[in-house]
Short mmCIF file of N, CA, C and O in Angstrom, two decimals:
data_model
loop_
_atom_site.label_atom_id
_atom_site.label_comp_id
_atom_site.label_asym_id
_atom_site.label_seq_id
_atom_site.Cartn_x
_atom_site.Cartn_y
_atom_site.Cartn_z
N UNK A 1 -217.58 30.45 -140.84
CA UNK A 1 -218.23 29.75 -139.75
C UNK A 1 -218.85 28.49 -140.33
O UNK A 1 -219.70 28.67 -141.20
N UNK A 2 -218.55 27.15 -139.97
CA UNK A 2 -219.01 26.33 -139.78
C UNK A 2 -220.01 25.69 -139.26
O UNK A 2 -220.64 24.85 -139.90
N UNK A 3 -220.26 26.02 -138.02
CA UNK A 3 -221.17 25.30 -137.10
C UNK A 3 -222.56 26.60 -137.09
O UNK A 3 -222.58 27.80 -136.82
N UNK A 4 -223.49 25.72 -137.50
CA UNK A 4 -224.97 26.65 -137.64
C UNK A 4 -225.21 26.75 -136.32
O UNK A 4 -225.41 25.82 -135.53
N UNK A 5 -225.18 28.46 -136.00
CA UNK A 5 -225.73 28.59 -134.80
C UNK A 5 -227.37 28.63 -134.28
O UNK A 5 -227.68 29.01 -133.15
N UNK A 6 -227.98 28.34 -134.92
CA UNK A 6 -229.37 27.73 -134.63
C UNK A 6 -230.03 26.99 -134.52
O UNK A 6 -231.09 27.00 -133.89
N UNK A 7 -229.40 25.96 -135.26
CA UNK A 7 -229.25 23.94 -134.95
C UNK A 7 -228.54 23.60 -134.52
O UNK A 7 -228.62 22.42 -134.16
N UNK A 8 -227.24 24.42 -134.21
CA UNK A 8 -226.48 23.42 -133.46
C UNK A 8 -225.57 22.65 -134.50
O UNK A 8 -224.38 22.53 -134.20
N UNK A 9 -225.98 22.16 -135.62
CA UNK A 9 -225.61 21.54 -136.71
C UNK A 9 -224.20 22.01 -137.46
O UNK A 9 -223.45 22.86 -136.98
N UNK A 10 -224.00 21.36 -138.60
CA UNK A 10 -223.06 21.74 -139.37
C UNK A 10 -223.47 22.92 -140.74
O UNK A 10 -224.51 22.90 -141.40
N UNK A 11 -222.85 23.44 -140.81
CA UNK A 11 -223.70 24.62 -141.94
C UNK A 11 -223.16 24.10 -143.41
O UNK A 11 -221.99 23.87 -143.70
N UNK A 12 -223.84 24.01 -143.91
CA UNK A 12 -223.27 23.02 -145.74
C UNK A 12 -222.80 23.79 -146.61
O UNK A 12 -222.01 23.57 -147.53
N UNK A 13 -223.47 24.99 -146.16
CA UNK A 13 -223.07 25.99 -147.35
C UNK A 13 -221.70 26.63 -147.05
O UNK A 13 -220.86 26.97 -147.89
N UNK A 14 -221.60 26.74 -145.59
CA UNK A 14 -220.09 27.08 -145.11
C UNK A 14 -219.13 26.55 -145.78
O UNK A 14 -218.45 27.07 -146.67
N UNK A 15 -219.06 25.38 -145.31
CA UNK A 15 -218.66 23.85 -145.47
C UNK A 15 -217.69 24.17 -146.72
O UNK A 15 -216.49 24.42 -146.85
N UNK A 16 -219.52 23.99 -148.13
CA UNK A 16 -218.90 23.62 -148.64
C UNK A 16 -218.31 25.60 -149.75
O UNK A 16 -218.09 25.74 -150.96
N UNK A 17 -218.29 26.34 -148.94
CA UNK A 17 -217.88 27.84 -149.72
C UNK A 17 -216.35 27.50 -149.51
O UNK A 17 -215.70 27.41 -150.55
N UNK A 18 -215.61 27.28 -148.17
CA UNK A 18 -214.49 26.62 -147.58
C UNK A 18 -213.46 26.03 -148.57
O UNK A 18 -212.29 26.23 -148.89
N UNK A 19 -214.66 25.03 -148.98
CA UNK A 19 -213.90 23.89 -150.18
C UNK A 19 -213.15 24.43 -151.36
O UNK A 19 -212.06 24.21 -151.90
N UNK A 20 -214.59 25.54 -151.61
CA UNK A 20 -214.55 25.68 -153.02
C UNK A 20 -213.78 26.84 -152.83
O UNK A 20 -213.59 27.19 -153.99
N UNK A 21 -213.01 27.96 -151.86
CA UNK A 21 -211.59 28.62 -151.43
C UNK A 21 -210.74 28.09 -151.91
O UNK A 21 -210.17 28.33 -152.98
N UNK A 22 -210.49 26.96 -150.80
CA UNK A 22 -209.61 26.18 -150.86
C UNK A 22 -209.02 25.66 -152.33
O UNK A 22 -207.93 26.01 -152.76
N UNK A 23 -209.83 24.85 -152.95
CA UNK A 23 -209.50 24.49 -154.37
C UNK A 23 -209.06 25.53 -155.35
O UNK A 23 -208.16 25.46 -156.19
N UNK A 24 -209.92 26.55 -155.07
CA UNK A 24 -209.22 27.62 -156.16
C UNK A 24 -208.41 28.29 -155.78
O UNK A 24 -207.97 29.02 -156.67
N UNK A 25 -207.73 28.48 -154.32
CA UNK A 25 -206.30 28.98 -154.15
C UNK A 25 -205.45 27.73 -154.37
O UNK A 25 -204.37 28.03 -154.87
N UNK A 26 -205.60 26.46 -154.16
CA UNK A 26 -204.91 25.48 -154.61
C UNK A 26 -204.20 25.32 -156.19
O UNK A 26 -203.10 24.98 -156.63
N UNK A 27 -205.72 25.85 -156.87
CA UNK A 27 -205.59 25.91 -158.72
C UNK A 27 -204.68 27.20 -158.57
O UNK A 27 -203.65 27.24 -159.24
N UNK A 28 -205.00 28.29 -157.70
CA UNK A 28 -204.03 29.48 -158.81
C UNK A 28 -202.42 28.93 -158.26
O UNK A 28 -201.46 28.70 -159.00
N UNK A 29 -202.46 28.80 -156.67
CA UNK A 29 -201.22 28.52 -156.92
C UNK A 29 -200.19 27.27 -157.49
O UNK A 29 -198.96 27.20 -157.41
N UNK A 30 -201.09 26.38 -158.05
CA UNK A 30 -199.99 25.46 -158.88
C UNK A 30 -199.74 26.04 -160.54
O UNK A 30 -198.70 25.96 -161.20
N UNK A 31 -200.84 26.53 -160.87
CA UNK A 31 -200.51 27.73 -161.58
C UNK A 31 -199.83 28.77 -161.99
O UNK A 31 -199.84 29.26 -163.12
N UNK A 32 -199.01 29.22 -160.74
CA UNK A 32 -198.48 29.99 -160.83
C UNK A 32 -197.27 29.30 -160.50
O UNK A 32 -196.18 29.76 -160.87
N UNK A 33 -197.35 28.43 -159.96
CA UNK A 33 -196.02 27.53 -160.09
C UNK A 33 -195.67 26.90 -161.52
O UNK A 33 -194.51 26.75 -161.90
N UNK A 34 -196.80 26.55 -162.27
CA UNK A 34 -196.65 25.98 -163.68
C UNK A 34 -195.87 27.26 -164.42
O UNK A 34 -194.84 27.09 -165.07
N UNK A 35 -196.32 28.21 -164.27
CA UNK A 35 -195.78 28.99 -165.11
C UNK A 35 -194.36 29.82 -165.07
O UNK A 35 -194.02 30.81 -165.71
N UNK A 36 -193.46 28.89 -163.86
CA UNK A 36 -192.17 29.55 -164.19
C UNK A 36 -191.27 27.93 -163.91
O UNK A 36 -190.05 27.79 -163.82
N UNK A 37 -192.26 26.94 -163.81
CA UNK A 37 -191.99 25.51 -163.70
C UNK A 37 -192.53 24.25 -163.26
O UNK A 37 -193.15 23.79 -164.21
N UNK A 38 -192.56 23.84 -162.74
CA UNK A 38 -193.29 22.66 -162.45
C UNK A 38 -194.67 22.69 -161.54
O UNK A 38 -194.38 23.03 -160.39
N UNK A 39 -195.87 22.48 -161.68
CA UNK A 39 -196.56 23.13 -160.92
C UNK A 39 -196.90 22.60 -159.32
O UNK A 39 -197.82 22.78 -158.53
N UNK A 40 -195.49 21.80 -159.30
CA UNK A 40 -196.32 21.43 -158.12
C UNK A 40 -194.86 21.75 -156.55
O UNK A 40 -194.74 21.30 -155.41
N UNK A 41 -193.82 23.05 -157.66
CA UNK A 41 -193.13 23.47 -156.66
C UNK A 41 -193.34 24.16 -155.34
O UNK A 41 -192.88 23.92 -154.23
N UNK A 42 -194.15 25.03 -155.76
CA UNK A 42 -195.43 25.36 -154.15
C UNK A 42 -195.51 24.70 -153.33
O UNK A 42 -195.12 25.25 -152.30
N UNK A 43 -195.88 23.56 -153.16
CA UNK A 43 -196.22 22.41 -152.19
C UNK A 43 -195.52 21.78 -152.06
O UNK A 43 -195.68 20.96 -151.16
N UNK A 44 -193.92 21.72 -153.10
CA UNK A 44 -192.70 20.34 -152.77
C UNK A 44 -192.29 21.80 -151.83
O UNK A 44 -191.89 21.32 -150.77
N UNK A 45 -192.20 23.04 -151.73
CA UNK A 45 -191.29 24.30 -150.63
C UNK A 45 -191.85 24.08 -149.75
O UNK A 45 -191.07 24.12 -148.79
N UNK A 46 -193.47 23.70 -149.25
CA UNK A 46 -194.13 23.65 -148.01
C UNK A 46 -193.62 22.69 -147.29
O UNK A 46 -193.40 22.78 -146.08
N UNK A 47 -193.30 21.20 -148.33
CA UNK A 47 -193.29 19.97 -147.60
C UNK A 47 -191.70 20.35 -147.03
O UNK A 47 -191.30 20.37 -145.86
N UNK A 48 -191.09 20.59 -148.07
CA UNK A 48 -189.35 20.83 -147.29
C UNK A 48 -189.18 21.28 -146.29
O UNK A 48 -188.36 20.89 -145.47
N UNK A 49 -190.34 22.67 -146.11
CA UNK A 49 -190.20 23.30 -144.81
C UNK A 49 -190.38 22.89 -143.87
O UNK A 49 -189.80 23.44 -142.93
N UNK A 50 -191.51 21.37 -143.46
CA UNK A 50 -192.17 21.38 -142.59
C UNK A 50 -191.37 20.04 -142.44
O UNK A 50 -191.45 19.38 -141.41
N UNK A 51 -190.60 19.67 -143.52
CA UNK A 51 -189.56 18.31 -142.97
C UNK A 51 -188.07 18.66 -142.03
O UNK A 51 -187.56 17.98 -141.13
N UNK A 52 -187.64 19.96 -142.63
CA UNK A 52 -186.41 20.90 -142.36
C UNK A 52 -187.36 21.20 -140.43
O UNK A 52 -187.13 20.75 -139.31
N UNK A 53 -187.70 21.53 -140.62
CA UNK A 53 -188.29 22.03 -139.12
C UNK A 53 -189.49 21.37 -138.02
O UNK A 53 -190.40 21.90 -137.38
N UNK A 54 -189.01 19.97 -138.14
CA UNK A 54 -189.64 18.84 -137.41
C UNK A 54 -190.16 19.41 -136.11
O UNK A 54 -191.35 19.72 -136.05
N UNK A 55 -189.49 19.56 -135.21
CA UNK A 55 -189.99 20.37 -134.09
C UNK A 55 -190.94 21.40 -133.82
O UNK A 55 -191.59 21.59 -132.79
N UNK A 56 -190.92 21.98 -134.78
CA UNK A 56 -191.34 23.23 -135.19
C UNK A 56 -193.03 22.97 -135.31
O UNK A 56 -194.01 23.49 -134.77
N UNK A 57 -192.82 21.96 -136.26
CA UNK A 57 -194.27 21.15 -136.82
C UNK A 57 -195.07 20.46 -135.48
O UNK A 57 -196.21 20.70 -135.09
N UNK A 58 -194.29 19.75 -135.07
CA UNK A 58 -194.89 18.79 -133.90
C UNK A 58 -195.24 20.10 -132.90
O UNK A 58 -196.11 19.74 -132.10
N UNK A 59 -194.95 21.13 -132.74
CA UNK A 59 -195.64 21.78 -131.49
C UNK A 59 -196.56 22.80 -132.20
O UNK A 59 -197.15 23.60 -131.47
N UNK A 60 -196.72 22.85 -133.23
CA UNK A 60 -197.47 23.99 -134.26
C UNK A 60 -199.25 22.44 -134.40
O UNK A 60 -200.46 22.48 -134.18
N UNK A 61 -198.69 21.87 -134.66
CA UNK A 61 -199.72 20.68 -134.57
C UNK A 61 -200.25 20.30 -133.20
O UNK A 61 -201.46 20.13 -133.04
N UNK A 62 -199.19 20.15 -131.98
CA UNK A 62 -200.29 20.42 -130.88
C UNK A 62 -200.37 21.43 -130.09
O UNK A 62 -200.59 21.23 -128.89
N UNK A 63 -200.20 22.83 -130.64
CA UNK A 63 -201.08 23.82 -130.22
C UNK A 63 -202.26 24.02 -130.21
O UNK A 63 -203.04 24.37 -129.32
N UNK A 64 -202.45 23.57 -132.25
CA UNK A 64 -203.55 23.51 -132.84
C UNK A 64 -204.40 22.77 -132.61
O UNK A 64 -205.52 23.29 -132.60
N UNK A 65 -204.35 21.47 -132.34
CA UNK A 65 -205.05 20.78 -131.94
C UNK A 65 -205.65 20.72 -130.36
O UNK A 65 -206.82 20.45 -130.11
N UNK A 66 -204.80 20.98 -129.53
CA UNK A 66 -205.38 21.74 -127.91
C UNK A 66 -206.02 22.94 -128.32
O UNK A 66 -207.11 22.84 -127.75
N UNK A 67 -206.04 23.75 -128.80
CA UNK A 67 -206.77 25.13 -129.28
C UNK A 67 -208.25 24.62 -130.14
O UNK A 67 -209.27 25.18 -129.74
N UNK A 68 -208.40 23.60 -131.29
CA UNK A 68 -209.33 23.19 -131.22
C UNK A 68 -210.16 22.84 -130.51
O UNK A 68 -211.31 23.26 -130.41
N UNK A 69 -209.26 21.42 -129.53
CA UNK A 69 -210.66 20.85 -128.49
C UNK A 69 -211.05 21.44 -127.64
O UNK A 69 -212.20 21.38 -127.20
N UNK A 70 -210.17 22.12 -127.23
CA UNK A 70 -210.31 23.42 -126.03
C UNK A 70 -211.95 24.15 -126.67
O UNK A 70 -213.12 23.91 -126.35
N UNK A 71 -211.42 24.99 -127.54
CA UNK A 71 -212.57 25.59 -128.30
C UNK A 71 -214.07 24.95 -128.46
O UNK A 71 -215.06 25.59 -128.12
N UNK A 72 -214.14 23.56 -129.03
CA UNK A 72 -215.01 23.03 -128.96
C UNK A 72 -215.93 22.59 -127.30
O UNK A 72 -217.11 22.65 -126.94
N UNK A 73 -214.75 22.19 -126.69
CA UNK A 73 -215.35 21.84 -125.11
C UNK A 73 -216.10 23.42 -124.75
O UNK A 73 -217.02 23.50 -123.94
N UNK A 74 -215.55 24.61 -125.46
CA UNK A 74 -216.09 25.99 -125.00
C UNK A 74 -217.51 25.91 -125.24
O UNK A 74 -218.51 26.02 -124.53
N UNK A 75 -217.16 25.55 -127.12
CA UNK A 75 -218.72 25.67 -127.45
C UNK A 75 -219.48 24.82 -127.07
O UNK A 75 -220.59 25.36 -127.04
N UNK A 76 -219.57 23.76 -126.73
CA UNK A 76 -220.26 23.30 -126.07
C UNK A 76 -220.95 23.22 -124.65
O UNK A 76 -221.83 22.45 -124.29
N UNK A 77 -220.26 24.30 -123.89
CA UNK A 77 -220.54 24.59 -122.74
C UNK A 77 -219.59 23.55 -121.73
O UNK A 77 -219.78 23.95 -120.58
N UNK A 78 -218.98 22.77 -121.72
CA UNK A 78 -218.42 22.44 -121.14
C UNK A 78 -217.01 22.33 -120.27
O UNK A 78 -216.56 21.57 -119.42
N UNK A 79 -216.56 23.59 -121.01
CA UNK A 79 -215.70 24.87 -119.73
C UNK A 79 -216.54 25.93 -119.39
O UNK A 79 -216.15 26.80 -118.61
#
């Protein structure tokens, strides 16, 4: 959770716990890509996939993004 539900605000520590996920599943998996080759094959298979399946992407991107603002207009009371 992101958004501090008692200010209203952004929560920092969320924020930044998120980051610091993020980066260290980032580190193991180039890691684990280093170690049977290049470490940055992980992320050249993601990009292929998501170039190979253009369509795929463009409606996966605005689902997500209507499902965000949607969400947000929720939290905010404004549905």
């Amino acid at each position: 959770m992101i958004r501090d539900p008692t200010g209203m605000g952004w929560d920092r520590d969320g924020i930044l716990q998120l980051l610091t996920l993020t980066a260290f599943a980032f580190a193991i998996i180039a890691l684990a890509g280093a170690s049977s080759g290049n470490w940055y094959d992980p992320f050249m298979f993601v990009v292929n996939f998501a170039k190979s399946n253009e369509p795929l992407m463009i409606g996966l991107a605005m689902v997500v993004l209507m499902g965000g603002y949607l969400f947000h207009q929720f939290d905010m009371g404004r549905l």
